[in-house]
Amino acid sequence: QVRLRESGGGSVQAGGSLRLSCAASPYTRFPYRVAWFRQAPGKEREGVAVIFIKSQYTYYADSVKGRFTISQDNTDNTVNLQMNSLQPEDTGVYYCAARMDPGGSNWRDTNDHDSWGQGTQVTVSS
């Protein structure tokens, strides 16, 4: 089973930017898709963005469209989430999740992923 590790979280003021990275090990093959989720205190985990590795198709939650960009970096086999114009409501623990094999109809379904990272905290102050 692939292990995922997130990095890049931190604290910023509203309007600032952060870049999260998700690294997989061992990296024996490309996953089918990699998604970023977040969970705010007292709320359910929600899907933020996903990238389908072979097609490079990306999808975003409405709340982050135009502000967040998910991308794959082939130089170090990471999936990154560039977050701009951050707002206090973006605060939460951010997780990356991977599904290794094709299938699954809903990337936002937390049960539809094989591996999860441990999460990284993002705090946006007003």
Coordinates of C-alpha atoms in Angstrom, one line a residue:
Q1 CA 0.0 0.0 0.0
V2 CA 1.3 3.4 -0.9
R3 CA 2.0 5.8 1.9
L4 CA 1.2 9.5 1.5
R5 CA 2.8 12.4 3.3
E6 CA 1.7 16.0 3.1
S7 CA 3.8 19.1 3.7
G8 CA 3.6 22.8 3.4
G9 CA 0.9 23.7 5.9
G10 CA 1.2 26.7 8.1
S11 CA -0.4 30.0 9.3
V12 CA -1.1 32.9 7.0
Q13 CA -3.2 36.0 7.0
A14 CA -6.3 36.4 4.8
G15 CA -5.3 37.0 1.3
G16 CA -2.1 35.1 1.6
S17 CA -0.9 31.9 -0.2
L18 CA 0.4 28.5 0.7
R19 CA 1.5 25.5 -1.3
L20 CA 0.9 22.0 -0.1
S21 CA 2.7 19.0 -1.4
C22 CA 1.7 15.3 -1.3
A23 CA 4.5 12.7 -1.7
A24 CA 3.9 9.0 -2.1
S25 CA 6.2 6.1 -1.2
P26 CA 7.0 3.6 -2.4
Y27 CA 6.3 5.2 -5.8
T28 CA 6.0 2.0 -7.9
R29 CA 3.3 3.2 -10.2
F30 CA 1.1 6.2 -10.8
P31 CA -2.2 6.3 -8.9
Y32 CA -5.4 6.7 -10.9
R33 CA -6.2 9.9 -9.1
V34 CA -5.1 12.1 -6.2
A35 CA -7.4 14.3 -4.2
W36 CA -7.0 17.0 -1.5
F37 CA -9.5 17.0 1.3
R38 CA -9.9 19.3 4.2
Q39 CA -11.6 19.1 7.6
A40 CA -12.4 22.1 9.7
P41 CA -13.1 21.7 13.5
G42 CA -16.6 20.2 14.0
K43 CA -17.2 19.7 10.3
E44 CA -17.1 16.7 7.9
R45 CA -14.1 16.1 5.7
E46 CA -14.7 17.7 2.3
G47 CA -13.2 17.2 -1.1
V48 CA -11.3 20.3 -2.3
A49 CA -9.6 19.3 -5.6
V50 CA -8.7 16.2 -7.6
I51 CA -6.4 15.4 -10.4
F52 CA -6.7 12.3 -12.6
I53 CA -3.1 11.4 -13.3
K54 CA -3.3 9.9 -16.8
S55 CA -5.6 12.5 -18.3
Q56 CA -4.6 15.4 -16.1
Y57 CA -8.2 16.3 -15.7
T58 CA -8.8 18.5 -12.6
Y59 CA -12.0 19.3 -10.6
Y60 CA -12.5 21.7 -7.8
A61 CA -15.0 22.4 -5.1
D62 CA -17.0 25.5 -5.9
S63 CA -15.6 27.2 -2.8
V64 CA -12.1 27.1 -4.1
K65 CA -12.5 27.5 -7.8
G66 CA -10.3 30.3 -9.2
R67 CA -8.2 30.3 -6.0
F68 CA -6.7 26.8 -5.7
T69 CA -4.8 24.9 -8.3
I70 CA -3.9 21.2 -8.1
S71 CA -1.0 19.9 -10.2
Q72 CA 1.4 17.0 -10.6
D73 CA 5.1 17.6 -10.5
N74 CA 6.8 14.9 -12.5
T75 CA 10.3 15.9 -11.3
D76 CA 9.7 14.6 -7.8
N77 CA 6.4 12.7 -8.2
T78 CA 4.4 14.9 -6.0
V79 CA 0.9 16.4 -6.3
N80 CA 0.7 19.9 -5.2
L81 CA -2.1 22.3 -4.1
Q82 CA -1.4 25.9 -4.7
M83 CA -3.7 28.0 -2.5
N84 CA -4.1 31.7 -3.2
S85 CA -6.4 34.4 -1.8
L86 CA -6.8 32.3 1.4
Q87 CA -9.7 33.1 3.6
P88 CA -10.4 32.2 7.3
E89 CA -13.0 29.6 6.1
D90 CA -10.1 27.8 4.4
T91 CA -8.8 26.9 7.8
G92 CA -8.5 23.2 8.6
V93 CA -6.5 20.1 8.3
Y94 CA -5.7 19.2 4.7
Y95 CA -5.3 15.6 3.6
C96 CA -4.2 14.1 0.4
A97 CA -5.8 10.8 -0.7
A98 CA -5.1 8.5 -3.6
R99 CA -7.0 5.9 -5.5
M100 CA -4.6 3.5 -7.2
D101 CA -6.9 1.8 -9.7
P102 CA -9.5 3.2 -12.1
G103 CA -13.1 3.3 -11.0
G104 CA -15.1 5.0 -8.3
S105 CA -17.8 7.4 -9.3
N106 CA -17.3 10.1 -6.8
W107 CA -13.9 11.6 -6.0
R108 CA -15.5 13.5 -3.1
D109 CA -16.4 10.2 -1.3
T110 CA -13.9 9.6 1.5
N111 CA -14.5 5.9 1.2
D112 CA -13.4 5.8 -2.4
H113 CA -9.6 6.2 -1.7
D114 CA -7.0 3.6 -0.9
S115 CA -4.5 5.7 1.0
W116 CA -4.5 8.8 3.1
G117 CA -1.8 11.1 4.5
Q118 CA -1.6 12.2 8.1
G119 CA -2.8 15.7 7.3
T120 CA -1.2 19.1 7.5
Q121 CA -2.7 22.1 9.4
V122 CA -3.6 25.3 7.5
T123 CA -4.7 28.3 9.6
V124 CA -5.9 31.5 8.0
S125 CA -6.4 34.5 10.2
S126 CA -8.5 37.5 9.4

